Coordinates of N, CA and C in Angstrom, one line a residue:
M22 N -35.4 -74.9 21.5 CA -35.3 -74.1 22.6 C -36.4 -73.0 22.7
P23 N -37.3 -73.2 23.6 CA -38.4 -72.3 23.7 C -38.0 -70.9 24.1
G24 N -37.0 -70.7 24.9 CA -36.7 -69.3 25.4 C -35.8 -68.5 24.4
T25 N -35.3 -69.1 23.4 CA -34.4 -68.4 22.5 C -35.1 -67.9 21.2
E26 N -36.4 -68.0 21.1 CA -37.1 -67.6 19.9 C -37.1 -66.0 19.9
Q27 N -36.9 -65.5 18.7 CA -36.8 -64.1 18.6 C -38.2 -63.5 18.1
N28 N -38.6 -62.5 18.7 CA -39.9 -61.9 18.4 C -39.6 -60.7 17.4
P29 N -40.2 -60.7 16.3 CA -39.9 -59.6 15.3 C -40.4 -58.3 15.8
H30 N -41.3 -58.3 16.8 CA -41.8 -57.0 17.3 C -41.0 -56.4 18.4
V31 N -39.9 -57.1 18.9 CA -39.1 -56.6 20.0 C -38.2 -55.5 19.4
G32 N -37.9 -54.5 20.2 CA -37.0 -53.4 19.7 C -37.8 -52.2 19.2
G33 N -39.1 -52.2 19.4 CA -39.9 -51.0 19.0 C -40.3 -51.1 17.5
T34 N -40.2 -52.1 16.8 CA -40.6 -52.2 15.5 C -42.1 -52.6 15.5
D35 N -42.9 -51.9 14.7 CA -44.3 -52.3 14.6 C -44.5 -52.8 13.3
G36 N -44.0 -53.9 13.0 CA -44.3 -54.6 11.7 C -43.4 -53.9 10.6
P37 N -43.9 -54.1 9.4 CA -43.1 -53.5 8.2 C -43.1 -52.0 8.2
F38 N -44.1 -51.3 8.8 CA -44.1 -49.9 8.7 C -43.1 -49.3 9.7
G39 N -42.9 -49.8 10.8 CA -41.8 -49.3 11.7 C -40.4 -49.5 11.2
L40 N -40.2 -50.6 10.4 CA -39.0 -50.9 9.8 C -38.7 -49.9 8.7
K41 N -39.7 -49.5 8.0 CA -39.6 -48.5 6.9 C -39.2 -47.2 7.5
E42 N -39.9 -46.8 8.6 CA -39.6 -45.5 9.2 C -38.1 -45.5 9.7
Q43 N -37.7 -46.6 10.3 CA -36.3 -46.6 10.8 C -35.3 -46.6 9.6
L44 N -35.6 -47.3 8.5 CA -34.8 -47.3 7.4 C -34.8 -45.9 6.7
A45 N -35.9 -45.2 6.7 CA -35.9 -43.8 6.1 C -35.1 -42.8 7.0
A46 N -35.2 -43.0 8.3 CA -34.5 -42.2 9.3 C -33.0 -42.4 9.1
A47 N -32.6 -43.7 9.0 CA -31.2 -44.0 8.8 C -30.7 -43.5 7.5
I48 N -31.5 -43.5 6.4 CA -31.0 -43.0 5.1 C -30.9 -41.5 5.2
H49 N -31.9 -40.8 5.9 CA -31.8 -39.4 6.1 C -30.5 -39.0 6.9
Q50 N -30.3 -39.8 7.9 CA -29.1 -39.5 8.7 C -27.8 -39.7 7.9
L51 N -27.8 -40.7 7.1 CA -26.7 -41.0 6.2 C -26.4 -39.9 5.2
K52 N -27.5 -39.4 4.6 CA -27.4 -38.2 3.7 C -26.9 -37.0 4.4
A53 N -27.4 -36.7 5.6 CA -26.9 -35.6 6.3 C -25.4 -35.7 6.7
T54 N -25.0 -36.9 7.0 CA -23.6 -37.2 7.3 C -22.8 -37.0 6.1
Q55 N -23.2 -37.5 4.9 CA -22.5 -37.3 3.7 C -22.4 -35.8 3.3
Q56 N -23.5 -35.0 3.5 CA -23.4 -33.6 3.3 C -22.4 -32.9 4.1
L57 N -22.4 -33.2 5.4 CA -21.4 -32.6 6.4 C -20.0 -33.0 6.0
L58 N -19.8 -34.3 5.6 CA -18.5 -34.7 5.1 C -18.1 -34.0 3.9
S59 N -19.0 -33.8 2.9 CA -18.7 -33.1 1.7 C -18.3 -31.6 2.0
E60 N -19.1 -31.0 2.9 CA -18.8 -29.6 3.3 C -17.4 -29.5 4.0
S61 N -17.1 -30.5 4.8 CA -15.8 -30.5 5.5 C -14.7 -30.7 4.5
M62 N -14.9 -31.5 3.5 CA -13.9 -31.7 2.5 C -13.6 -30.4 1.7
D63 N -14.7 -29.7 1.4 CA -14.6 -28.5 0.7 C -13.8 -27.5 1.5
L64 N -14.2 -27.4 2.8 CA -13.4 -26.4 3.7 C -12.0 -26.8 3.8
G65 N -11.7 -28.1 3.9 CA -10.4 -28.6 3.9 C -9.6 -28.2 2.7
Q66 N -10.2 -28.4 1.5 CA -9.6 -28.0 0.2 C -9.3 -26.5 0.1
Q67 N -10.3 -25.7 0.6 CA -10.1 -24.3 0.6 C -8.9 -23.9 1.5
S68 N -8.8 -24.6 2.7 CA -7.7 -24.3 3.6 C -6.4 -24.7 3.0
L69 N -6.4 -25.8 2.3 CA -5.1 -26.2 1.6 C -4.8 -25.2 0.5
D70 N -5.8 -24.7 -0.3 CA -5.5 -23.8 -1.3 C -5.0 -22.5 -0.7
L71 N -5.6 -22.0 0.4 CA -5.1 -20.8 1.0 C -3.7 -21.0 1.6
A72 N -3.4 -22.1 2.2 CA -2.1 -22.4 2.7 C -1.0 -22.4 1.5
Q73 N -1.4 -22.9 0.4 CA -0.5 -23.0 -0.8 C -0.2 -21.6 -1.3
L74 N -1.3 -20.7 -1.3 CA -1.1 -19.4 -1.8 C -0.2 -18.6 -0.8
Q75 N -0.5 -18.8 0.5 CA 0.4 -18.1 1.5 C 1.8 -18.5 1.4
K76 N 2.0 -19.8 1.1 CA 3.4 -20.3 1.0 C 4.1 -19.7 -0.3
E77 N 3.4 -19.6 -1.4 CA 3.9 -19.0 -2.6 C 4.2 -17.5 -2.3
Q78 N 3.3 -16.8 -1.6 CA 3.6 -15.4 -1.3 C 4.8 -15.2 -0.4
L79 N 4.9 -16.1 0.5 CA 6.1 -16.0 1.4 C 7.4 -16.3 0.7
E80 N 7.4 -17.3 -0.2 CA 8.5 -17.6 -1.0 C 8.9 -16.4 -1.9
D81 N 7.9 -15.7 -2.5 CA 8.2 -14.6 -3.4 C 8.8 -13.4 -2.5
A82 N 8.2 -13.2 -1.3 CA 8.7 -12.2 -0.5 C 10.2 -12.5 -0.1
L83 N 10.5 -13.7 0.2 CA 11.8 -14.1 0.6 C 12.8 -13.9 -0.5
K84 N 12.4 -14.2 -1.8 CA 13.2 -14.0 -2.9 C 13.5 -12.5 -3.1
E85 N 12.5 -11.7 -2.9 CA 12.6 -10.3 -3.1 C 13.6 -9.7 -2.0
V86 N 13.5 -10.2 -0.8 CA 14.4 -9.8 0.3 C 15.8 -10.1 -0.1
A87 N 16.0 -11.4 -0.6 CA 17.4 -11.8 -1.0 C 17.9 -10.9 -2.1
H88 N 17.0 -10.6 -3.1 CA 17.5 -9.8 -4.2 C 17.9 -8.4 -3.7
W89 N 17.1 -7.8 -2.8 CA 17.5 -6.4 -2.4 C 18.7 -6.4 -1.4
K90 N 18.9 -7.5 -0.6 CA 20.1 -7.6 0.2 C 21.3 -7.7 -0.7
S91 N 21.2 -8.5 -1.7 CA 22.3 -8.7 -2.6 C 22.6 -7.4 -3.3
N92 N 21.5 -6.7 -3.8 CA 21.7 -5.4 -4.4 C 22.4 -4.4 -3.5
H93 N 22.0 -4.4 -2.2 CA 22.5 -3.4 -1.3 C 24.0 -3.7 -1.1
A94 N 24.3 -5.0 -0.9 CA 25.7 -5.4 -0.7 C 26.6 -5.0 -1.9
C95 N 26.0 -5.1 -3.1 CA 26.8 -4.7 -4.3 C 27.0 -3.2 -4.4
E96 N 26.0 -2.5 -4.0 CA 26.1 -1.0 -4.0 C 27.1 -0.6 -2.9
V97 N 27.1 -1.2 -1.8 CA 28.1 -0.9 -0.7 C 29.5 -1.2 -1.2
S98 N 29.7 -2.3 -1.8 CA 31.1 -2.6 -2.3 C 31.5 -1.6 -3.4
R99 N 30.6 -1.2 -4.3 CA 30.9 -0.2 -5.3 C 31.3 1.1 -4.7
A100 N 30.5 1.5 -3.7 CA 30.8 2.8 -3.0 C 32.2 2.7 -2.3
K101 N 32.5 1.6 -1.7 CA 33.7 1.5 -1.0 C 34.9 1.5 -2.0
L102 N 34.7 0.8 -3.1 CA 35.7 0.8 -4.2 C 36.0 2.2 -4.7
L103 N 34.9 3.0 -5.0 CA 35.1 4.3 -5.5 C 35.7 5.3 -4.5
K104 N 35.4 5.1 -3.2 CA 36.0 5.9 -2.2 C 37.5 5.7 -2.1
Q105 N 37.9 4.4 -2.3 CA 39.3 4.0 -2.0 C 40.2 4.2 -3.3
R106 N 39.7 4.5 -4.4 CA 40.5 4.6 -5.6 C 41.3 5.9 -5.6
P107 N 42.6 5.7 -5.6 CA 43.5 6.9 -5.7 C 43.7 7.5 -7.0
D108 N 43.3 6.8 -8.1 CA 43.5 7.3 -9.4 C 42.3 8.1 -9.9
M109 N 41.3 8.4 -9.1 CA 40.2 9.2 -9.5 C 40.7 10.7 -9.4
P110 N 40.3 11.5 -10.5 CA 40.8 12.9 -10.5 C 40.0 13.7 -9.5
L111 N 38.9 13.3 -9.0 CA 38.1 14.1 -8.1 C 37.7 13.3 -6.9
E112 N 37.9 13.9 -5.7 CA 37.6 13.2 -4.5 C 36.1 13.2 -4.4
R113 N 35.4 12.1 -4.5 CA 34.0 12.0 -4.7 C 33.2 12.5 -3.5
I114 N 33.6 12.2 -2.3 CA 32.9 12.6 -1.1 C 32.8 14.1 -1.0
A115 N 34.0 14.8 -1.2 CA 34.0 16.2 -1.1 C 33.2 16.8 -2.2
A116 N 33.3 16.2 -3.4 CA 32.5 16.8 -4.5 C 31.0 16.6 -4.2
Y117 N 30.6 15.5 -3.7 CA 29.2 15.3 -3.3 C 28.7 16.4 -2.3
D118 N 29.6 16.6 -1.3 CA 29.3 17.6 -0.3 C 29.2 19.0 -0.9
Q119 N 30.1 19.3 -1.9 CA 30.1 20.6 -2.5 C 28.8 20.8 -3.3
V120 N 28.4 19.8 -4.0 CA 27.1 19.8 -4.8 C 25.9 20.1 -3.9
G121 N 25.9 19.4 -2.7 CA 24.9 19.6 -1.7 C 24.8 21.1 -1.2
A122 N 26.0 21.6 -1.0 CA 26.1 23.0 -0.5 C 25.6 24.0 -1.6
L123 N 26.0 23.7 -2.8 CA 25.6 24.6 -3.9 C 24.1 24.5 -4.1
H124 N 23.5 23.4 -4.0 CA 22.0 23.3 -4.1 C 21.4 24.1 -2.9
G125 N 22.0 24.0 -1.8 CA 21.4 24.8 -0.6 C 21.5 26.3 -0.9
R126 N 22.6 26.7 -1.5 CA 22.8 28.2 -1.8 C 21.8 28.6 -2.9
L127 N 21.6 27.7 -3.9 CA 20.7 28.0 -5.0 C 19.3 28.1 -4.4
D128 N 18.9 27.3 -3.5 CA 17.5 27.4 -2.9 C 17.4 28.7 -2.1
T129 N 18.5 29.1 -1.4 CA 18.5 30.4 -0.6 C 18.3 31.5 -1.6
I130 N 19.1 31.5 -2.7 CA 19.0 32.6 -3.7 C 17.6 32.7 -4.3
R131 N 17.0 31.5 -4.6 CA 15.7 31.5 -5.2 C 14.6 32.1 -4.2
D132 N 14.8 31.7 -3.0 CA 13.9 32.2 -2.0 C 14.0 33.8 -1.9
A133 N 15.2 34.2 -1.9 CA 15.5 35.7 -1.8 C 14.9 36.4 -3.0
M134 N 15.0 35.8 -4.2 CA 14.5 36.4 -5.4 C 13.0 36.4 -5.3
A135 N 12.4 35.4 -4.8 CA 10.9 35.3 -4.7 C 10.4 36.4 -3.8
Q136 N 11.1 36.6 -2.6 CA 10.7 37.6 -1.7 C 10.9 39.0 -2.3
A137 N 12.0 39.2 -3.0 CA 12.2 40.5 -3.7 C 11.1 40.8 -4.7
E138 N 10.7 39.8 -5.5 CA 9.7 39.9 -6.5 C 8.3 40.3 -5.8
Q139 N 8.1 39.6 -4.6 CA 6.8 39.8 -3.9 C 6.8 41.3 -3.4
K140 N 7.9 41.7 -2.8 CA 8.0 43.1 -2.3 C 7.8 44.1 -3.4
E141 N 8.5 43.8 -4.6 CA 8.4 44.7 -5.7 C 7.0 44.8 -6.2
T142 N 6.3 43.6 -6.3 CA 4.9 43.6 -6.7 C 4.0 44.4 -5.7
I143 N 4.3 44.3 -4.5 CA 3.5 45.1 -3.5 C 3.8 46.5 -3.7
M144 N 5.1 46.9 -3.9 CA 5.4 48.3 -4.1 C 4.8 48.9 -5.3
V145 N 4.9 48.1 -6.4 CA 4.2 48.5 -7.7 C 2.7 48.7 -7.5
G146 N 2.1 47.7 -6.8 CA 0.7 47.8 -6.6 C 0.3 49.0 -5.7
A147 N 1.2 49.3 -4.7 CA 0.9 50.4 -3.9 C 1.1 51.7 -4.7
G148 N 2.1 51.7 -5.6 CA 2.3 52.9 -6.4 C 1.1 53.1 -7.4
V149 N 0.6 52.1 -8.0 CA -0.6 52.2 -8.8 C -1.8 52.6 -8.0
W150 N -2.0 52.1 -6.8 CA -3.1 52.5 -6.0 C -3.0 54.0 -5.6
Q151 N -1.8 54.4 -5.3 CA -1.6 55.8 -5.0 C -1.9 56.7 -6.2
R152 N -1.5 56.3 -7.4 CA -1.7 57.1 -8.6 C -3.2 57.2 -8.8
M153 N -3.9 56.0 -8.6 CA -5.4 56.0 -8.9 C -6.1 56.9 -7.8
R154 N -5.6 56.9 -6.6 CA -6.2 57.7 -5.6 C -5.9 59.2 -5.9
N155 N -4.7 59.5 -6.3 CA -4.4 60.9 -6.7 C -5.3 61.4 -7.8
A156 N -5.5 60.5 -8.8 CA -6.3 60.8 -10.0 C -7.7 61.0 -9.5
A157 N -8.2 60.2 -8.6 CA -9.6 60.4 -8.1 C -9.7 61.7 -7.3
D158 N -8.7 62.0 -6.5 CA -8.7 63.3 -5.8 C -8.7 64.5 -6.8
L159 N -7.9 64.4 -7.8 CA -7.9 65.5 -8.8 C -9.2 65.6 -9.5
N160 N -9.8 64.5 -9.8 CA -11.1 64.5 -10.5 C -12.2 65.1 -9.6
S161 N -12.2 64.8 -8.3 CA -13.2 65.3 -7.4 C -12.9 66.8 -7.2
E162 N -11.7 67.3 -7.2 CA -11.4 68.7 -7.1 C -11.8 69.4 -8.3
H163 N -11.6 68.8 -9.4 CA -11.9 69.4 -10.7 C -13.4 69.5 -10.8
E164 N -14.2 68.5 -10.4 CA -15.7 68.6 -10.4 C -16.2 69.6 -9.4
G165 N -15.5 69.8 -8.3 CA -15.9 70.7 -7.3 C -15.7 72.2 -7.8
Q166 N -14.7 72.4 -8.7 CA -14.5 73.7 -9.3 C -15.5 74.0 -10.4
L167 N -16.1 73.1 -10.9 CA -17.0 73.4 -12.0 C -18.3 73.8 -11.5

Protein backbone atom coordinates (compact mmCIF):
# COMPACT_ATOMS: atom_id res chain seq x y z
CA MET A 1 0.00 0.00 0.00
CA PRO A 2 1.66 3.04 -1.26
CA GLY A 3 -0.40 5.60 0.76
CA THR A 4 0.17 3.97 4.16
CA GLU A 5 3.91 4.30 4.36
CA GLN A 6 5.12 6.24 7.36
CA ASN A 7 7.64 9.00 6.96
CA PRO A 8 10.11 9.21 9.90
CA HIS A 9 10.33 12.96 9.36
CA VAL A 10 6.59 13.57 9.95
CA GLY A 11 5.69 15.17 13.32
CA GLY A 12 8.50 17.67 13.43
CA THR A 13 11.37 15.29 14.03
CA ASP A 14 14.49 16.14 12.16
CA GLY A 15 16.27 12.88 12.24
CA PRO A 16 17.99 11.49 15.32
CA PHE A 17 18.82 14.97 16.71
CA GLY A 18 15.14 16.03 16.92
CA LEU A 19 14.30 12.79 18.67
CA LYS A 20 17.08 13.36 21.20
CA GLU A 21 15.76 16.85 21.94
CA GLN A 22 12.23 15.54 22.42
CA LEU A 23 13.51 12.75 24.66
CA ALA A 24 15.58 15.24 26.72
CA ALA A 25 12.55 17.54 27.05
CA ALA A 26 10.35 14.61 28.12
CA ILE A 27 12.95 13.50 30.70
CA HIS A 28 13.24 17.06 32.00
CA GLN A 29 9.45 17.29 32.26
CA LEU A 30 9.32 13.93 34.01
CA LYS A 31 11.95 15.05 36.56
CA ALA A 32 10.06 18.30 37.19
CA THR A 33 6.85 16.32 37.70
CA GLN A 34 8.63 13.94 40.09
CA GLN A 35 9.99 16.93 42.04
CA LEU A 36 6.51 18.49 42.31
CA LEU A 37 5.07 15.16 43.36
CA SER A 38 7.78 14.74 46.01
CA GLU A 39 7.16 18.26 47.35
CA SER A 40 3.41 17.61 47.41
CA MET A 41 3.98 14.40 49.35
CA ASP A 42 6.20 16.25 51.83
CA LEU A 43 3.52 18.91 52.32
CA GLY A 44 0.91 16.20 52.70
CA GLN A 45 3.02 14.46 55.36
CA GLN A 46 3.55 17.73 57.20
CA SER A 47 -0.20 18.35 57.11
CA LEU A 48 -0.84 14.88 58.51
CA ASP A 49 1.74 15.43 61.26
CA LEU A 50 0.17 18.77 62.16
CA ALA A 51 -3.32 17.25 62.19
CA GLN A 52 -2.08 14.45 64.48
CA LEU A 53 -0.49 16.98 66.85
CA GLN A 54 -3.68 19.05 66.94
CA LYS A 55 -5.72 15.91 67.60
CA GLU A 56 -3.45 14.97 70.53
CA GLN A 57 -3.64 18.50 71.95
CA LEU A 58 -7.43 18.45 71.68
CA GLU A 59 -7.62 15.08 73.41
CA ASP A 60 -5.36 16.35 76.21
CA ALA A 61 -7.51 19.46 76.62
CA LEU A 62 -10.70 17.36 76.74
CA LYS A 63 -9.13 15.09 79.38
CA GLU A 64 -8.19 18.13 81.46
CA VAL A 65 -11.71 19.56 81.15
CA ALA A 66 -13.19 16.24 82.27
CA HIS A 67 -10.76 16.15 85.22
CA TRP A 68 -11.67 19.64 86.41
CA LYS A 69 -15.42 19.03 85.91
CA SER A 70 -15.12 15.92 88.03
CA ASN A 71 -13.06 17.78 90.63
CA HIS A 72 -15.63 20.60 90.77
CA ALA A 73 -18.50 18.13 91.20
CA CYS A 74 -16.60 16.44 94.02
CA GLU A 75 -15.97 19.76 95.79
CA VAL A 76 -19.62 20.77 95.43
CA SER A 77 -20.80 17.49 96.92
CA ARG A 78 -18.32 17.86 99.82
CA ALA A 79 -19.49 21.39 100.53
CA LYS A 80 -23.13 20.29 100.42
CA LEU A 81 -22.39 17.44 102.83
CA LEU A 82 -20.57 19.74 105.25
CA LYS A 83 -23.41 22.27 105.16
CA GLN A 84 -26.04 19.65 105.89
CA ARG A 85 -24.28 17.80 108.74
CA PRO A 86 -26.12 18.43 112.00
CA ASP A 87 -23.39 16.80 114.10
CA MET A 88 -20.82 19.51 113.40
CA PRO A 89 -20.09 21.61 116.49
CA LEU A 90 -19.72 24.80 114.47
CA GLU A 91 -22.00 26.15 111.79
CA ARG A 92 -19.49 26.46 108.97
CA ILE A 93 -21.12 29.19 106.89
CA ALA A 94 -21.52 31.54 109.87
CA ALA A 95 -17.94 30.80 110.96
CA TYR A 96 -16.68 31.58 107.45
CA ASP A 97 -18.60 34.86 107.46
CA GLN A 98 -17.19 35.71 110.91
CA VAL A 99 -13.63 35.07 109.78
CA GLY A 100 -14.21 37.31 106.76
CA ALA A 101 -15.58 40.09 108.98
CA LEU A 102 -12.63 39.75 111.38
CA HIS A 103 -10.18 40.01 108.50
CA GLY A 104 -11.96 43.16 107.36
CA ARG A 105 -11.72 44.66 110.87
CA LEU A 106 -8.03 43.69 111.05
CA ASP A 107 -7.36 45.49 107.76
CA THR A 108 -9.21 48.59 109.06
CA ILE A 109 -7.17 48.56 112.29
CA ARG A 110 -3.91 48.18 110.36
CA ASP A 111 -4.83 51.11 108.11
CA ALA A 112 -5.68 53.27 111.13
CA MET A 113 -2.38 52.36 112.80
CA ALA A 114 -0.46 53.20 109.65
CA GLN A 115 -2.18 56.59 109.41
CA ALA A 116 -1.48 57.27 113.10
CA GLU A 117 2.18 56.36 112.64
CA GLN A 118 2.38 58.64 109.60
CA LYS A 119 0.82 61.54 111.54
CA GLU A 120 3.13 60.88 114.48
CA THR A 121 6.14 60.86 112.15
CA ILE A 122 5.00 64.15 110.65
CA MET A 123 4.47 65.64 114.11
CA VAL A 124 7.87 64.42 115.34
CA GLY A 125 9.48 65.73 112.17
CA ALA A 126 7.76 69.07 112.63
CA GLY A 127 8.93 69.18 116.26
CA VAL A 128 12.51 68.45 115.28
CA TRP A 129 12.30 71.10 112.55
CA GLN A 130 10.94 73.63 115.03
CA ARG A 131 13.72 72.87 117.54
CA MET A 132 16.35 73.22 114.81
CA ARG A 133 14.82 76.51 113.74
CA ASN A 134 14.73 77.77 117.34
CA ALA A 135 18.34 76.73 117.80
CA ALA A 136 19.29 78.58 114.60
CA ASP A 137 17.43 81.68 115.79
CA LEU A 138 19.19 81.53 119.14
CA ASN A 139 22.52 81.12 117.40
CA SER A 140 21.92 84.13 115.18
CA GLU A 141 20.80 86.21 118.22
CA HIS A 142 23.84 85.09 120.13
CA GLU A 143 26.17 86.01 117.22
CA GLY A 144 24.39 89.34 116.88
CA GLN A 145 25.14 90.14 120.55
CA LEU A 146 28.81 89.42 120.20
